[in-house]
Amino acid sequence: MDELELIFENATRSAIFTNREVLRPDYIPDQLPHRGNEIRKVAMVMATALQGVRPSNLFIYGLTGTGKTAVAKYVLKRLSAKAERSVKRVKWIYINTRIENTSYRVLAHIAEGLGLKIPFTGLSTSEVYRRIINRLNSDSVILILVLDEIDFMVRKEGDEILYRLSRVNEDLSSSKVTIVGITNDIRFIESLDPRVKSSLGEEELVFPPYNASQLEDILSERAKLAFRPGALGDGVIPLCAALAAREHGDARRALDLLRVAGEVAEREGADVVSEDHVHRAYNELERDRAVEVISTLPLHSKIVLYTIYRSVGDTPPTTGEVYVKYRELCQRMGLEPVTQRRVSDIISELDMLGLVNATIINRGRYGKTRILLPTIQRDVVLSALENDPYISMF
Ligand SMILES: Nc1ncnc2c1ncn2[C@@H]1O[C@H](COP(=O)(O)OP(=O)(O)O)[C@@H](O)[C@H]1O
Ligand SMILES: [Mg+2]
């Protein structure tokens, strides 16, 4: 074999994975361990569609990675397969409103799901809505509309479109629409207009987080499909499960951790994934996550974070010291500083995001103050901040 052939051949064959795609977040496995109750509940609510009766609207909430999207898609796929063999017509359309993030795009997506051709722009939302109604009225179908990560759309555009969709049956004669709303934001439903809330929440279902042993089961099932036999060291799955459970039992993070650990092992030419690879994967993912969170911070939060991380290595600064340095920096940047009170709030926000650790210490007769400790490697934070065009100038 010539040298290039050898390089290409090695690239197509992995010592670690047989199929890494099954570890990706959009893969829906045939089995969803520890979600039996949730699957049954969704199925029971939706099953009336098979009798031609509109299922109640359903509102699903729970933290990220608790299987909400997977369960909804899993049940609706099975339901529509069953419906194909019965006389009743059932159709479902899945929309993630974090991706289809305007009312227009949501409606256009629904219209396209019904077989209509909609231009990318140019029509008003009312016109798209009218075409959807016409199409549904010329047909007799039960349409199940899954609106995933619904809080994104409402935060951006308000709940007008949800209000409209929750009333859509008033405009329909032969067809019926059911809405399945999904959100990771548990407080979201409280922020809705009470009329929308009561309509969407005809049925509600909360997904609890997984514990470490449940995550182990989920990972083990998936690992059988993803890895070569013997490619996983003994402690790898329990460690991934434990690390993911330490936060809030997020199956997506557990699967990411396992996948990246495999990739780290592969990159260094190892045949077996070790616990050390998991720890390195963990750091890599933390780094990516921090960079992402930092990039979306408002400018003054970035400046406060910058002030804190620039002084890492010295004694940890107090809130007051950070404020002094923050003001200096603003002055040099030609920016109006925000108040000390606001900086104090920003610090609490940064603490909540896990970007700093604000610890209260008691300084005797000087009273209590907060000192600010780094939680992430300094160079990671500083280089993420330097992506900001403003900050990079100083
Ligand atoms: N019970 C489970 N069994 C197998 N895989 C699961 C289970 N729950 C979640 N997953 C997987 O974890 C990832 C995240 O799940 P997802 O349904 O997207 O979570 P959510 O929508 O609640 O944020 C997906 O890859 C999904 O396939
Ligand atoms: Mg989801």
PDB file of C-alpha atoms in Angstrom, residues 79-278:
ATOM      1  CA  LEU A  79     -48.360   6.901  16.616  1.00  0.00           C
ATOM      2  CA  SER A  80     -48.146   7.970  12.996  1.00  0.00           C
ATOM      3  CA  ALA A  81     -46.913   4.512  11.979  1.00  0.00           C
ATOM      4  CA  LYS A  82     -49.969   3.058  13.693  1.00  0.00           C
ATOM      5  CA  ALA A  83     -52.260   5.647  12.089  1.00  0.00           C
ATOM      6  CA  GLU A  84     -51.043   4.675   8.631  1.00  0.00           C
ATOM      7  CA  ARG A  85     -52.573   1.303   9.181  1.00  0.00           C
ATOM      8  CA  SER A  86     -55.876   2.718  10.413  1.00  0.00           C
ATOM      9  CA  VAL A  87     -58.418   4.817   8.547  1.00  0.00           C
ATOM     10  CA  LYS A  88     -57.922   8.012  10.570  1.00  0.00           C
ATOM     11  CA  ARG A  89     -55.457  10.509   9.256  1.00  0.00           C
ATOM     12  CA  VAL A  90     -52.918  11.728  11.768  1.00  0.00           C
ATOM     13  CA  LYS A  91     -50.044  14.002  10.942  1.00  0.00           C
ATOM     14  CA  TRP A  92     -47.363  15.549  13.116  1.00  0.00           C
ATOM     15  CA  ILE A  93     -45.015  18.415  12.504  1.00  0.00           C
ATOM     16  CA  TYR A  94     -41.996  19.070  14.691  1.00  0.00           C
ATOM     17  CA  ILE A  95     -40.664  22.602  15.038  1.00  0.00           C
ATOM     18  CA  ASN A  96     -37.782  23.725  17.185  1.00  0.00           C
ATOM     19  CA  THR A  97     -38.412  27.420  17.772  1.00  0.00           C
ATOM     20  CA  ARG A  98     -34.811  28.043  18.762  1.00  0.00           C
ATOM     21  CA  ILE A  99     -34.024  27.280  15.112  1.00  0.00           C
ATOM     22  CA  GLU A 100     -37.236  28.457  13.412  1.00  0.00           C
ATOM     23  CA  ASN A 101     -37.048  31.542  15.552  1.00  0.00           C
ATOM     24  CA  THR A 102     -39.668  33.910  14.144  1.00  0.00           C
ATOM     25  CA  SER A 103     -43.456  33.643  13.901  1.00  0.00           C
ATOM     26  CA  TYR A 104     -43.098  33.744  10.141  1.00  0.00           C
ATOM     27  CA  ARG A 105     -40.704  30.845  10.073  1.00  0.00           C
ATOM     28  CA  VAL A 106     -42.816  28.789  12.441  1.00  0.00           C
ATOM     29  CA  LEU A 107     -45.900  29.310  10.291  1.00  0.00           C
ATOM     30  CA  ALA A 108     -43.945  28.728   7.073  1.00  0.00           C
ATOM     31  CA  HIS A 109     -42.641  25.483   8.521  1.00  0.00           C
ATOM     32  CA  ILE A 110     -46.174  24.344   9.387  1.00  0.00           C
ATOM     33  CA  ALA A 111     -47.384  25.285   5.906  1.00  0.00           C
ATOM     34  CA  GLU A 112     -44.551  23.358   4.288  1.00  0.00           C
ATOM     35  CA  GLY A 113     -45.298  20.381   6.510  1.00  0.00           C
ATOM     36  CA  LEU A 114     -48.792  20.460   5.020  1.00  0.00           C
ATOM     37  CA  GLY A 115     -47.357  20.421   1.504  1.00  0.00           C
ATOM     38  CA  LEU A 116     -47.717  24.135   0.716  1.00  0.00           C
ATOM     39  CA  LYS A 117     -44.941  26.086  -0.968  1.00  0.00           C
ATOM     40  CA  ILE A 118     -44.084  29.241   0.956  1.00  0.00           C
ATOM     41  CA  PRO A 119     -41.477  31.793  -0.131  1.00  0.00           C
ATOM     42  CA  PHE A 120     -38.695  32.521   2.337  1.00  0.00           C
ATOM     43  CA  THR A 121     -39.987  36.088   2.761  1.00  0.00           C
ATOM     44  CA  GLY A 122     -42.570  38.287   1.090  1.00  0.00           C
ATOM     45  CA  LEU A 123     -45.850  37.071   2.588  1.00  0.00           C
ATOM     46  CA  SER A 124     -47.333  38.455   5.770  1.00  0.00           C
ATOM     47  CA  THR A 125     -47.720  36.051   8.685  1.00  0.00           C
ATOM     48  CA  SER A 126     -51.517  36.478   8.419  1.00  0.00           C
ATOM     49  CA  GLU A 127     -51.364  35.357   4.817  1.00  0.00           C
ATOM     50  CA  VAL A 128     -49.369  32.251   5.716  1.00  0.00           C
ATOM     51  CA  TYR A 129     -51.808  31.557   8.533  1.00  0.00           C
ATOM     52  CA  ARG A 130     -54.742  31.929   6.124  1.00  0.00           C
ATOM     53  CA  ARG A 131     -53.202  29.426   3.713  1.00  0.00           C
ATOM     54  CA  ILE A 132     -52.671  26.945   6.535  1.00  0.00           C
ATOM     55  CA  ILE A 133     -56.326  27.263   7.539  1.00  0.00           C
ATOM     56  CA  ASN A 134     -57.479  26.816   3.928  1.00  0.00           C
ATOM     57  CA  ARG A 135     -55.375  23.737   3.517  1.00  0.00           C
ATOM     58  CA  LEU A 136     -56.608  22.228   6.772  1.00  0.00           C
ATOM     59  CA  ASN A 137     -60.220  23.018   5.878  1.00  0.00           C
ATOM     60  CA  SER A 138     -59.903  21.264   2.544  1.00  0.00           C
ATOM     61  CA  ASP A 139     -58.752  18.152   4.338  1.00  0.00           C
ATOM     62  CA  SER A 140     -59.708  16.009   7.287  1.00  0.00           C
ATOM     63  CA  VAL A 141     -56.720  15.397   9.446  1.00  0.00           C
ATOM     64  CA  ILE A 142     -55.604  15.509  13.054  1.00  0.00           C
ATOM     65  CA  LEU A 143     -52.496  17.618  13.124  1.00  0.00           C
ATOM     66  CA  ILE A 144     -50.185  17.337  16.117  1.00  0.00           C
ATOM     67  CA  LEU A 145     -47.920  20.325  16.285  1.00  0.00           C
ATOM     68  CA  VAL A 146     -44.804  19.937  18.410  1.00  0.00           C
ATOM     69  CA  LEU A 147     -43.330  23.302  19.382  1.00  0.00           C
ATOM     70  CA  ASP A 148     -40.017  22.506  21.038  1.00  0.00           C
ATOM     71  CA  GLU A 149     -37.960  25.011  23.054  1.00  0.00           C
ATOM     72  CA  ILE A 150     -41.034  27.198  22.822  1.00  0.00           C
ATOM     73  CA  ASP A 151     -39.625  29.703  25.329  1.00  0.00           C
ATOM     74  CA  PHE A 152     -37.127  30.928  22.721  1.00  0.00           C
ATOM     75  CA  MET A 153     -39.843  32.101  20.398  1.00  0.00           C
ATOM     76  CA  VAL A 154     -41.920  33.684  23.135  1.00  0.00           C
ATOM     77  CA  ARG A 155     -38.935  35.513  24.590  1.00  0.00           C
ATOM     78  CA  LYS A 156     -38.159  36.908  21.172  1.00  0.00           C
ATOM     79  CA  GLU A 157     -41.590  37.675  19.822  1.00  0.00           C
ATOM     80  CA  GLY A 158     -44.053  37.481  22.692  1.00  0.00           C
ATOM     81  CA  ASP A 159     -46.871  34.969  22.999  1.00  0.00           C
ATOM     82  CA  GLU A 160     -49.091  36.375  20.236  1.00  0.00           C
ATOM     83  CA  ILE A 161     -48.435  33.448  17.912  1.00  0.00           C
ATOM     84  CA  LEU A 162     -49.052  30.926  20.679  1.00  0.00           C
ATOM     85  CA  TYR A 163     -52.326  32.630  21.423  1.00  0.00           C
ATOM     86  CA  ARG A 164     -53.280  32.372  17.791  1.00  0.00           C
ATOM     87  CA  LEU A 165     -52.264  28.744  17.474  1.00  0.00           C
ATOM     88  CA  SER A 166     -54.024  27.811  20.693  1.00  0.00           C
ATOM     89  CA  ARG A 167     -57.243  29.178  19.116  1.00  0.00           C
ATOM     90  CA  VAL A 168     -56.717  27.675  15.690  1.00  0.00           C
ATOM     91  CA  ASN A 169     -59.496  25.097  16.099  1.00  0.00           C
ATOM     92  CA  GLU A 170     -62.056  27.895  16.127  1.00  0.00           C
ATOM     93  CA  ASP A 171     -61.171  28.526  12.467  1.00  0.00           C
ATOM     94  CA  LEU A 172     -61.321  24.859  11.493  1.00  0.00           C
ATOM     95  CA  SER A 173     -64.167  22.598  10.448  1.00  0.00           C
ATOM     96  CA  SER A 174     -63.009  19.171   9.288  1.00  0.00           C
ATOM     97  CA  SER A 175     -59.446  19.096  10.641  1.00  0.00           C
ATOM     98  CA  LYS A 176     -58.245  19.520  14.214  1.00  0.00           C
ATOM     99  CA  VAL A 177     -54.959  20.735  15.687  1.00  0.00           C
ATOM    100  CA  THR A 178     -53.283  19.650  18.927  1.00  0.00           C
ATOM    101  CA  ILE A 179     -50.286  21.473  20.327  1.00  0.00           C
ATOM    102  CA  VAL A 180     -47.480  19.799  22.221  1.00  0.00           C
ATOM    103  CA  GLY A 181     -45.364  22.556  23.790  1.00  0.00           C
ATOM    104  CA  ILE A 182     -41.948  21.707  25.204  1.00  0.00           C
ATOM    105  CA  THR A 183     -39.641  23.884  27.271  1.00  0.00           C
ATOM    106  CA  ASN A 184     -36.443  23.527  29.300  1.00  0.00           C
ATOM    107  CA  ASP A 185     -37.355  26.633  31.230  1.00  0.00           C
ATOM    108  CA  ILE A 186     -39.509  25.615  34.155  1.00  0.00           C
ATOM    109  CA  ARG A 187     -40.546  29.160  35.015  1.00  0.00           C
ATOM    110  CA  PHE A 188     -41.600  29.850  31.460  1.00  0.00           C
ATOM    111  CA  ILE A 189     -45.177  28.664  31.711  1.00  0.00           C
ATOM    112  CA  GLU A 190     -45.817  31.111  34.565  1.00  0.00           C
ATOM    113  CA  SER A 191     -44.845  33.998  32.299  1.00  0.00           C
ATOM    114  CA  LEU A 192     -47.531  33.188  29.720  1.00  0.00           C
ATOM    115  CA  ASP A 193     -50.808  34.979  29.232  1.00  0.00           C
ATOM    116  CA  PRO A 194     -53.258  33.051  31.461  1.00  0.00           C
ATOM    117  CA  ARG A 195     -55.497  32.237  28.469  1.00  0.00           C
ATOM    118  CA  VAL A 196     -52.592  30.730  26.538  1.00  0.00           C
ATOM    119  CA  LYS A 197     -51.412  28.943  29.634  1.00  0.00           C
ATOM    120  CA  SER A 198     -54.707  27.245  30.339  1.00  0.00           C
ATOM    121  CA  SER A 199     -55.161  26.274  26.730  1.00  0.00           C
ATOM    122  CA  LEU A 200     -51.677  24.840  26.203  1.00  0.00           C
ATOM    123  CA  GLY A 201     -51.623  23.200  29.590  1.00  0.00           C
ATOM    124  CA  GLU A 202     -54.742  21.047  29.141  1.00  0.00           C
ATOM    125  CA  GLU A 203     -52.376  18.246  30.104  1.00  0.00           C
ATOM    126  CA  GLU A 204     -48.983  18.749  31.711  1.00  0.00           C
ATOM    127  CA  LEU A 205     -46.004  16.530  32.193  1.00  0.00           C
ATOM    128  CA  VAL A 206     -42.777  17.188  34.080  1.00  0.00           C
ATOM    129  CA  PHE A 207     -39.611  15.269  33.236  1.00  0.00           C
ATOM    130  CA  PRO A 208     -37.411  14.746  36.300  1.00  0.00           C
ATOM    131  CA  PRO A 209     -33.605  14.749  35.918  1.00  0.00           C
ATOM    132  CA  TYR A 210     -31.825  11.394  35.682  1.00  0.00           C
ATOM    133  CA  ASN A 211     -29.675  10.144  38.543  1.00  0.00           C
ATOM    134  CA  ALA A 212     -26.195   8.657  38.043  1.00  0.00           C
ATOM    135  CA  SER A 213     -27.359   5.055  37.858  1.00  0.00           C
ATOM    136  CA  GLN A 214     -30.053   5.873  35.281  1.00  0.00           C
ATOM    137  CA  LEU A 215     -27.471   7.729  33.216  1.00  0.00           C
ATOM    138  CA  GLU A 216     -25.245   4.643  33.382  1.00  0.00           C
ATOM    139  CA  ASP A 217     -28.027   2.536  31.882  1.00  0.00           C
ATOM    140  CA  ILE A 218     -28.609   5.066  29.115  1.00  0.00           C
ATOM    141  CA  LEU A 219     -24.906   5.257  28.303  1.00  0.00           C
ATOM    142  CA  SER A 220     -24.424   1.480  28.380  1.00  0.00           C
ATOM    143  CA  GLU A 221     -27.212   0.920  25.866  1.00  0.00           C
ATOM    144  CA  ARG A 222     -25.830   3.543  23.540  1.00  0.00           C
ATOM    145  CA  ALA A 223     -22.213   2.391  23.969  1.00  0.00           C
ATOM    146  CA  LYS A 224     -23.088  -1.050  22.625  1.00  0.00           C
ATOM    147  CA  LEU A 225     -23.936   0.554  19.295  1.00  0.00           C
ATOM    148  CA  ALA A 226     -21.223   3.193  19.270  1.00  0.00           C
ATOM    149  CA  PHE A 227     -18.003   1.514  20.421  1.00  0.00           C
ATOM    150  CA  ARG A 228     -15.962  -1.483  19.391  1.00  0.00           C
ATOM    151  CA  PRO A 229     -16.149  -4.360  21.881  1.00  0.00           C
ATOM    152  CA  GLY A 230     -13.497  -3.793  24.551  1.00  0.00           C
ATOM    153  CA  ALA A 231     -12.861  -0.188  23.548  1.00  0.00           C
ATOM    154  CA  LEU A 232     -14.219   1.222  26.806  1.00  0.00           C
ATOM    155  CA  GLY A 233     -12.207   0.936  30.025  1.00  0.00           C
ATOM    156  CA  ASP A 234     -14.154  -0.333  33.050  1.00  0.00           C
ATOM    157  CA  GLY A 235     -14.655   2.923  34.884  1.00  0.00           C
ATOM    158  CA  VAL A 236     -15.513   5.025  31.847  1.00  0.00           C
ATOM    159  CA  ILE A 237     -19.299   4.811  31.793  1.00  0.00           C
ATOM    160  CA  PRO A 238     -19.745   5.198  35.571  1.00  0.00           C
ATOM    161  CA  LEU A 239     -17.445   8.215  35.495  1.00  0.00           C
ATOM    162  CA  CYS A 240     -19.311   9.906  32.627  1.00  0.00           C
ATOM    163  CA  ALA A 241     -22.588   9.227  34.429  1.00  0.00           C
ATOM    164  CA  ALA A 242     -21.294  10.556  37.743  1.00  0.00           C
ATOM    165  CA  LEU A 243     -19.910  13.737  36.202  1.00  0.00           C
ATOM    166  CA  ALA A 244     -23.145  14.447  34.335  1.00  0.00           C
ATOM    167  CA  ALA A 245     -25.288  13.649  37.381  1.00  0.00           C
ATOM    168  CA  ARG A 246     -23.247  16.036  39.513  1.00  0.00           C
ATOM    169  CA  GLU A 247     -24.791  18.895  37.578  1.00  0.00           C
ATOM    170  CA  HIS A 248     -28.402  17.966  36.987  1.00  0.00           C
ATOM    171  CA  GLY A 249     -28.667  14.568  35.352  1.00  0.00           C
ATOM    172  CA  ASP A 250     -28.429  15.753  31.769  1.00  0.00           C
ATOM    173  CA  ALA A 251     -28.280  12.794  29.357  1.00  0.00           C
ATOM    174  CA  ARG A 252     -27.045  15.014  26.565  1.00  0.00           C
ATOM    175  CA  ARG A 253     -23.997  15.998  28.576  1.00  0.00           C
ATOM    176  CA  ALA A 254     -23.355  12.414  29.575  1.00  0.00           C
ATOM    177  CA  LEU A 255     -23.456  11.314  25.930  1.00  0.00           C
ATOM    178  CA  ASP A 256     -21.281  14.243  24.819  1.00  0.00           C
ATOM    179  CA  LEU A 257     -18.762  13.329  27.472  1.00  0.00           C
ATOM    180  CA  LEU A 258     -18.628   9.736  26.309  1.00  0.00           C
ATOM    181  CA  ARG A 259     -18.299  10.743  22.659  1.00  0.00           C
ATOM    182  CA  VAL A 260     -15.571  13.323  23.274  1.00  0.00           C
ATOM    183  CA  ALA A 261     -13.691  10.899  25.563  1.00  0.00           C
ATOM    184  CA  GLY A 262     -13.704   8.455  22.637  1.00  0.00           C
ATOM    185  CA  GLU A 263     -12.458  11.169  20.322  1.00  0.00           C
ATOM    186  CA  VAL A 264      -9.665  12.181  22.700  1.00  0.00           C
ATOM    187  CA  ALA A 265      -8.563   8.525  22.892  1.00  0.00           C
ATOM    188  CA  GLU A 266      -8.747   8.202  19.130  1.00  0.00           C
ATOM    189  CA  ARG A 267      -6.732  11.367  18.538  1.00  0.00           C
ATOM    190  CA  GLU A 268      -3.859  10.015  20.565  1.00  0.00           C
ATOM    191  CA  GLY A 269      -4.013   6.617  18.945  1.00  0.00           C
ATOM    192  CA  ALA A 270      -5.170   4.696  22.033  1.00  0.00           C
ATOM    193  CA  ASP A 271      -7.141   1.442  21.608  1.00  0.00           C
ATOM    194  CA  VAL A 272      -9.053   1.799  24.847  1.00  0.00           C
ATOM    195  CA  VAL A 273     -10.846   4.809  26.324  1.00  0.00           C
ATOM    196  CA  SER A 274      -9.632   5.459  29.873  1.00  0.00           C
ATOM    197  CA  GLU A 275     -10.901   7.513  32.803  1.00  0.00           C
ATOM    198  CA  ASP A 276      -8.158   9.983  32.067  1.00  0.00           C
ATOM    199  CA  HIS A 277      -9.648  10.510  28.598  1.00  0.00           C
ATOM    200  CA  VAL A 278     -12.974  11.256  30.274  1.00  0.00           C
TER     201      VAL A 278
END
